[in-house]
Protein backbone atom coordinates (compact mmCIF):
# COMPACT_ATOMS: atom_id res chain seq x y z
CA UNK A 1 0.00 0.00 0.00
CA UNK A 2 1.45 3.33 -1.14
CA UNK A 3 -0.01 5.64 1.44
CA UNK A 4 -2.30 5.22 4.38
CA UNK A 5 -3.65 8.23 6.22
CA UNK A 6 -3.32 7.24 9.87
CA UNK A 7 -4.54 10.63 11.12
CA UNK A 8 -7.78 10.15 9.21
CA UNK A 9 -8.00 6.53 10.37
CA UNK A 10 -7.78 7.69 13.98
CA UNK A 11 -10.66 10.10 13.31
CA UNK A 12 -12.73 7.35 11.67
CA UNK A 13 -12.30 4.94 14.58
CA UNK A 14 -13.04 7.69 17.07
CA UNK A 15 -16.26 8.66 15.23
CA UNK A 16 -17.29 5.03 14.83
CA UNK A 17 -17.07 4.31 18.56
CA UNK A 18 -18.19 7.59 20.11
CA UNK A 19 -21.98 7.00 19.78
CA UNK A 20 -21.74 3.57 21.40
CA UNK A 21 -19.49 4.71 24.22
CA UNK A 22 -21.71 7.74 24.89
CA UNK A 23 -24.35 5.17 25.73
CA UNK A 24 -21.88 3.01 27.64
CA UNK A 25 -24.18 1.93 30.45
CA UNK A 26 -27.00 0.81 28.19
CA UNK A 27 -27.13 -2.95 27.93
CA UNK A 28 -25.28 -4.31 24.92
CA UNK A 29 -23.72 -1.04 23.75
CA UNK A 30 -20.19 -1.88 24.83
CA UNK A 31 -20.36 -5.27 23.13
CA UNK A 32 -21.58 -3.63 19.93
CA UNK A 33 -18.76 -1.08 20.13
CA UNK A 34 -16.11 -3.77 20.49
CA UNK A 35 -17.66 -5.96 17.77
CA UNK A 36 -17.67 -2.95 15.44
CA UNK A 37 -14.10 -2.06 16.30
CA UNK A 38 -12.61 -5.53 15.98
CA UNK A 39 -14.52 -6.34 12.77
CA UNK A 40 -13.43 -3.01 11.32
CA UNK A 41 -9.73 -3.32 12.11
CA UNK A 42 -9.51 -6.91 10.88
CA UNK A 43 -11.32 -6.01 7.66
CA UNK A 44 -9.09 -2.98 7.12
CA UNK A 45 -6.01 -5.05 7.83
CA UNK A 46 -7.02 -7.53 5.12
CA UNK A 47 -7.09 -4.72 2.58
CA UNK A 48 -3.83 -3.18 3.77
CA UNK A 49 -1.62 -6.25 3.71
CA UNK A 50 -0.38 -7.48 0.38
CA UNK A 51 0.03 -11.14 -0.55
CA UNK A 52 3.76 -10.63 -0.10
CA UNK A 53 3.18 -9.27 3.43
CA UNK A 54 1.15 -12.36 4.31
CA UNK A 55 3.84 -14.67 2.94
CA UNK A 56 6.51 -12.98 5.04
CA UNK A 57 4.61 -13.22 8.34
CA UNK A 58 5.86 -16.05 10.52
CA UNK A 59 3.17 -15.77 13.23
CA UNK A 60 0.96 -18.80 13.60
CA UNK A 61 -1.01 -20.74 16.19
CA UNK A 62 1.26 -22.78 18.42
CA UNK A 63 4.12 -20.26 18.58
CA UNK A 64 3.24 -17.81 21.37
CA UNK A 65 6.86 -16.92 22.06
CA UNK A 66 5.96 -13.21 22.27
CA UNK A 67 3.20 -13.87 24.83
CA UNK A 68 5.50 -13.09 27.77
CA UNK A 69 5.36 -9.32 27.60
CA UNK A 70 3.36 -6.69 29.42
CA UNK A 71 0.15 -6.01 27.51
CA UNK A 72 -1.84 -2.83 28.07
CA UNK A 73 -5.59 -2.77 27.46
CA UNK A 74 -8.36 -0.20 27.69
CA UNK A 75 -11.39 -0.90 29.86
CA UNK A 76 -13.78 -1.83 27.00
CA UNK A 77 -11.27 -4.43 25.80
CA UNK A 78 -11.05 -5.96 29.28
CA UNK A 79 -14.83 -6.04 29.64
CA UNK A 80 -15.16 -7.68 26.22
CA UNK A 81 -12.60 -10.35 27.11
CA UNK A 82 -14.35 -11.00 30.43
CA UNK A 83 -17.64 -11.43 28.57
CA UNK A 84 -16.00 -13.87 26.14
CA UNK A 85 -14.61 -15.91 29.04
CA UNK A 86 -18.03 -16.07 30.71
CA UNK A 87 -19.53 -17.27 27.42
CA UNK A 88 -16.90 -19.89 26.63
CA UNK A 89 -15.84 -21.31 30.04
CA UNK A 90 -17.77 -23.44 32.49
CA UNK A 91 -18.22 -22.06 35.97
CA UNK A 92 -15.50 -24.40 37.31
CA UNK A 93 -13.10 -23.42 34.52
CA UNK A 94 -13.75 -19.76 35.17
CA UNK A 95 -13.10 -20.12 38.89
CA UNK A 96 -9.84 -21.97 38.19
CA UNK A 97 -8.80 -19.32 35.69
CA UNK A 98 -9.55 -16.52 38.15
CA UNK A 99 -7.34 -18.18 40.77
CA UNK A 100 -4.58 -18.55 38.18
CA UNK A 101 -5.01 -14.88 37.21
CA UNK A 102 -4.81 -13.77 40.85
CA UNK A 103 -1.52 -15.64 41.35
CA UNK A 104 -0.23 -14.26 38.07
CA UNK A 105 -1.10 -10.68 39.00
CA UNK A 106 0.87 -11.01 42.24
CA UNK A 107 3.85 -12.42 40.32
CA UNK A 108 4.02 -9.67 37.71
CA UNK A 109 2.79 -6.68 39.69
CA UNK A 110 5.02 -3.65 39.17
CA UNK A 111 7.38 -5.36 36.72
CA UNK A 112 8.66 -3.19 33.90
CA UNK A 113 8.83 -4.61 30.37
CA UNK A 114 12.31 -6.07 30.75
CA UNK A 115 11.57 -7.58 34.17
CA UNK A 116 8.32 -9.06 32.81
CA UNK A 117 10.21 -10.88 30.07
CA UNK A 118 12.88 -12.00 32.54
CA UNK A 119 10.36 -13.88 34.72
CA UNK A 120 9.60 -16.05 31.66
CA UNK A 121 5.93 -16.51 32.49
CA UNK A 122 3.48 -17.00 29.67
CA UNK A 123 0.31 -14.94 29.52
CA UNK A 124 -2.50 -16.71 31.40
CA UNK A 125 -4.49 -16.79 28.17
CA UNK A 126 -1.89 -18.78 26.26
CA UNK A 127 -3.12 -22.37 26.12
CA UNK A 128 -1.05 -25.54 26.42
CA UNK A 129 -0.76 -25.74 22.65
CA UNK A 130 0.81 -22.28 22.45
CA UNK A 131 -2.30 -20.60 21.05
CA UNK A 132 -4.20 -17.60 22.34
CA UNK A 133 -7.33 -18.91 24.09
CA UNK A 134 -9.09 -15.54 23.70
CA UNK A 135 -8.04 -15.09 20.08
CA UNK A 136 -11.31 -13.55 18.72
CA UNK A 137 -11.23 -10.83 21.39
CA UNK A 138 -7.48 -10.53 22.01
CA UNK A 139 -6.20 -7.03 22.77
CA UNK A 140 -5.43 -4.56 20.01
CA UNK A 141 -1.83 -4.33 21.15
CA UNK A 142 -1.45 -8.12 20.79
CA UNK A 143 -2.80 -7.74 17.24
CA UNK A 144 -0.15 -5.11 16.57
CA UNK A 145 2.76 -7.51 17.10
CA UNK A 146 3.95 -9.61 14.19
CA UNK A 147 7.21 -11.19 13.14
CA UNK A 148 8.87 -12.34 9.97
CA UNK A 149 10.96 -14.93 11.83
CA UNK A 150 9.93 -17.11 14.76
CA UNK A 151 13.60 -17.86 15.43
CA UNK A 152 14.38 -14.15 15.69
CA UNK A 153 11.51 -13.72 18.18
CA UNK A 154 12.77 -16.56 20.35
CA UNK A 155 16.31 -15.18 20.26
CA UNK A 156 15.14 -11.64 21.04
CA UNK A 157 13.15 -12.86 24.05
CA UNK A 158 16.06 -14.97 25.29
CA UNK A 159 18.60 -12.16 24.94
CA UNK A 160 16.31 -9.62 26.58
CA UNK A 161 16.77 -11.60 29.80
CA UNK A 162 20.47 -10.68 29.62
CA UNK A 163 19.66 -7.04 28.91
CA UNK A 164 20.50 -7.29 25.21
CA UNK A 165 18.02 -6.28 22.57
CA UNK A 166 17.87 -8.02 19.21
CA UNK A 167 15.86 -6.68 16.29
CA UNK A 168 12.78 -8.51 15.08
CA UNK A 169 11.41 -7.50 11.70
CA UNK A 170 7.70 -6.96 11.94
CA UNK A 171 4.98 -5.64 9.67
CA UNK A 172 4.84 -1.92 10.39
CA UNK A 173 1.53 -1.44 8.61
CA UNK A 174 -0.18 -3.88 10.97
CA UNK A 175 1.59 -2.42 14.00
CA UNK A 176 0.56 1.13 13.14
CA UNK A 177 -3.01 0.20 12.20
CA UNK A 178 -3.64 -1.54 15.53
CA UNK A 179 -1.86 1.15 17.54
CA UNK A 180 -3.93 3.87 15.88
CA UNK A 181 -7.12 1.86 16.49
CA UNK A 182 -6.12 1.65 20.17
CA UNK A 183 -5.61 5.42 20.24
CA UNK A 184 -8.93 5.94 18.44
CA UNK A 185 -10.69 3.90 21.11
CA UNK A 186 -8.94 5.90 23.83
CA UNK A 187 -9.97 9.19 22.19
CA UNK A 188 -13.59 8.07 21.88
CA UNK A 189 -13.55 7.15 25.57
CA UNK A 190 -12.20 10.57 26.52
CA UNK A 191 -14.80 12.26 24.29
CA UNK A 192 -17.54 10.55 26.25
CA UNK A 193 -16.11 11.24 29.70
CA UNK A 194 -14.65 7.78 30.31
CA UNK A 195 -11.18 7.27 31.72
CA UNK A 196 -8.85 6.10 28.95
CA UNK A 197 -6.20 4.94 31.36
CA UNK A 198 -4.35 1.87 30.05
CA UNK A 199 -4.30 -1.14 32.38
CA UNK A 200 -2.29 -4.35 32.57
CA UNK A 201 -4.24 -7.08 30.74
CA UNK A 202 -4.60 -9.75 33.45
CA UNK A 203 -5.48 -7.37 36.27
CA UNK A 204 -7.94 -5.50 34.06
CA UNK A 205 -9.75 -8.68 32.98
CA UNK A 206 -9.82 -9.97 36.55
CA UNK A 207 -11.47 -6.73 37.66
CA UNK A 208 -13.92 -6.91 34.76
CA UNK A 209 -14.82 -10.49 35.73
CA UNK A 210 -15.79 -9.26 39.18
CA UNK A 211 -18.09 -6.61 37.69
CA UNK A 212 -21.45 -7.19 36.07
CA UNK A 213 -21.09 -8.06 32.38
CA UNK A 214 -21.70 -4.63 30.81
CA UNK A 215 -21.69 -6.26 27.38
CA UNK A 216 -25.03 -7.98 27.04
S1 LIG B 1 -3.85 -12.25 25.09
FE1 LIG B 1 -3.37 -13.88 23.64
S2 LIG B 1 -2.08 -12.91 22.07
FE2 LIG B 1 -2.08 -11.53 23.86
S3 LIG B 1 -0.29 -12.09 25.10
FE3 LIG B 1 -2.05 -13.29 25.89
S4 LIG B 1 -2.01 -15.26 24.79
FE4 LIG B 1 -0.69 -13.81 23.66
Coordinates of N, CA, C and O in Angstrom, one line a residue, residues 9 13 16-17 20 30-46 73-74 76-84 134-144 177-178 181-182 185 215:
X9 N -7.5 7.8 9.8 CA -8.0 6.5 10.4 C -8.3 6.7 11.9 O -9.4 6.2 12.3
X13 N -12.0 5.9 13.5 CA -12.3 4.9 14.6 C -13.0 5.7 15.7 O -13.9 5.2 16.4
X16 N -16.5 6.3 14.8 CA -17.3 5.0 14.8 C -17.7 4.7 16.2 O -18.9 4.2 16.5
X17 N -16.8 4.8 17.2 CA -17.1 4.3 18.6 C -17.8 5.3 19.5 O -18.5 4.9 20.4
X20 N -21.5 4.7 20.5 CA -21.7 3.6 21.4 C -21.2 3.8 22.8 O -21.9 3.5 23.8
X30 N -21.6 -1.7 24.8 CA -20.2 -1.9 24.8 C -19.8 -3.1 23.9 O -18.8 -3.0 23.2
X31 N -20.6 -4.1 24.0 CA -20.4 -5.3 23.1 C -20.4 -4.9 21.7 O -19.6 -5.3 20.9
X32 N -21.4 -4.1 21.3 CA -21.6 -3.6 19.9 C -20.4 -2.8 19.5 O -19.8 -3.0 18.4
X33 N -19.9 -1.9 20.4 CA -18.8 -1.1 20.1 C -17.5 -1.9 19.8 O -16.8 -1.7 18.9
X34 N -17.3 -2.9 20.7 CA -16.1 -3.8 20.5 C -16.2 -4.7 19.3 O -15.3 -4.9 18.5
X35 N -17.4 -5.2 19.0 CA -17.7 -6.0 17.8 C -17.4 -5.1 16.5 O -16.7 -5.5 15.6
X36 N -17.9 -3.9 16.6 CA -17.7 -3.0 15.4 C -16.2 -2.7 15.3 O -15.7 -2.7 14.1
X37 N -15.5 -2.4 16.4 CA -14.1 -2.1 16.3 C -13.3 -3.2 15.8 O -12.5 -3.1 14.9
X38 N -13.5 -4.4 16.4 CA -12.6 -5.5 16.0 C -12.9 -6.0 14.6 O -12.0 -6.3 13.8
X39 N -14.2 -6.0 14.2 CA -14.5 -6.3 12.8 C -13.9 -5.3 11.8 O -13.3 -5.7 10.8
X40 N -14.0 -4.1 12.2 CA -13.4 -3.0 11.3 C -11.9 -3.1 11.1 O -11.4 -3.1 10.0
X41 N -11.2 -3.3 12.2 CA -9.7 -3.3 12.1 C -9.3 -4.6 11.4 O -8.3 -4.5 10.6
X42 N -9.9 -5.7 11.6 CA -9.5 -6.9 10.9 C -9.8 -6.8 9.4 O -9.0 -7.3 8.5
X43 N -11.0 -6.2 9.1 CA -11.3 -6.0 7.7 C -10.3 -5.0 7.0 O -9.8 -5.3 5.9
X44 N -10.0 -4.0 7.7 CA -9.1 -3.0 7.1 C -7.7 -3.6 7.0 O -7.0 -3.3 6.0
X45 N -7.3 -4.4 7.9 CA -6.0 -5.0 7.8 C -5.9 -5.9 6.6 O -4.9 -5.9 5.9
X46 N -7.0 -6.7 6.3 CA -7.0 -7.5 5.1 C -6.7 -6.7 3.9 O -6.0 -7.2 3.0
X73 N -4.3 -2.8 28.1 CA -5.6 -2.8 27.5 C -6.4 -1.6 28.0 O -6.1 -1.0 29.0
X74 N -7.4 -1.2 27.2 CA -8.4 -0.2 27.7 C -9.6 -0.9 28.3 O -9.8 -2.1 27.9
X76 N -12.8 -1.1 27.8 CA -13.8 -1.8 27.0 C -13.2 -3.2 26.5 O -13.9 -4.1 26.3
X77 N -11.9 -3.2 26.2 CA -11.3 -4.4 25.8 C -11.3 -5.5 26.9 O -11.6 -6.6 26.7
X78 N -11.0 -5.0 28.1 CA -11.0 -6.0 29.3 C -12.5 -6.5 29.5 O -12.6 -7.7 29.8
X79 N -13.4 -5.6 29.4 CA -14.8 -6.0 29.6 C -15.3 -7.0 28.6 O -15.9 -8.0 28.8
X80 N -14.8 -6.8 27.3 CA -15.2 -7.7 26.2 C -14.5 -9.1 26.4 O -15.1 -10.1 26.1
X81 N -13.3 -9.1 26.9 CA -12.6 -10.4 27.1 C -13.3 -11.1 28.3 O -13.5 -12.3 28.2
X82 N -13.7 -10.4 29.3 CA -14.4 -11.0 30.4 C -15.7 -11.6 30.0 O -16.0 -12.7 30.3
X83 N -16.4 -10.9 29.1 CA -17.6 -11.4 28.6 C -17.4 -12.7 27.8 O -18.1 -13.7 27.9
X84 N -16.4 -12.7 27.0 CA -16.0 -13.9 26.1 C -15.7 -15.1 27.1 O -16.1 -16.2 26.8
X134 N -8.1 -16.6 23.8 CA -9.1 -15.5 23.7 C -8.9 -14.9 22.3 O -9.2 -13.7 22.2
X135 N -8.4 -15.6 21.4 CA -8.0 -15.1 20.1 C -9.1 -14.1 19.4 O -8.7 -13.0 19.0
X136 N -10.4 -14.5 19.4 CA -11.3 -13.5 18.7 C -11.4 -12.2 19.4 O -11.8 -11.2 18.7
X137 N -11.1 -12.1 20.7 CA -11.2 -10.8 21.4 C -9.9 -10.4 22.0 O -9.9 -9.5 22.9
X138 N -8.8 -10.9 21.4 CA -7.5 -10.5 22.0 C -7.3 -9.0 21.9 O -7.8 -8.4 21.0
X139 N -6.4 -8.5 22.8 CA -6.2 -7.0 22.8 C -5.7 -6.5 21.4 O -5.0 -7.2 20.7
X140 N -5.9 -5.2 21.2 CA -5.4 -4.6 20.0 C -3.9 -4.6 20.0 O -3.3 -4.7 18.9
X141 N -3.3 -4.4 21.2 CA -1.8 -4.3 21.1 C -1.2 -5.7 20.9 O -0.1 -5.8 20.4
X142 N -1.9 -6.8 21.2 CA -1.4 -8.1 20.8 C -1.5 -8.2 19.3 O -0.7 -8.8 18.6
X143 N -2.6 -7.7 18.7 CA -2.8 -7.7 17.2 C -1.7 -6.9 16.5 O -1.5 -7.2 15.3
X144 N -1.1 -6.0 17.2 CA -0.1 -5.1 16.6 C 1.2 -5.8 16.4 O 2.0 -5.4 15.6
X177 N -1.5 0.3 12.3 CA -3.0 0.2 12.2 C -3.6 -0.1 13.6 O -4.6 0.5 14.0
X178 N -3.1 -1.1 14.2 CA -3.6 -1.5 15.5 C -3.3 -0.5 16.6 O -4.2 -0.2 17.5
X181 N -5.8 2.3 16.0 CA -7.1 1.9 16.5 C -7.2 2.0 18.0 O -8.2 2.4 18.6
X182 N -6.2 1.5 18.7 CA -6.1 1.7 20.2 C -6.3 3.1 20.6 O -7.1 3.5 21.5
X185 N -9.8 4.3 20.0 CA -10.7 3.9 21.1 C -10.5 4.8 22.3 O -11.5 5.2 23.0
X215 N -21.7 -6.0 28.8 CA -21.7 -6.3 27.4 C -23.0 -6.7 26.9 O -23.5 -6.2 25.8

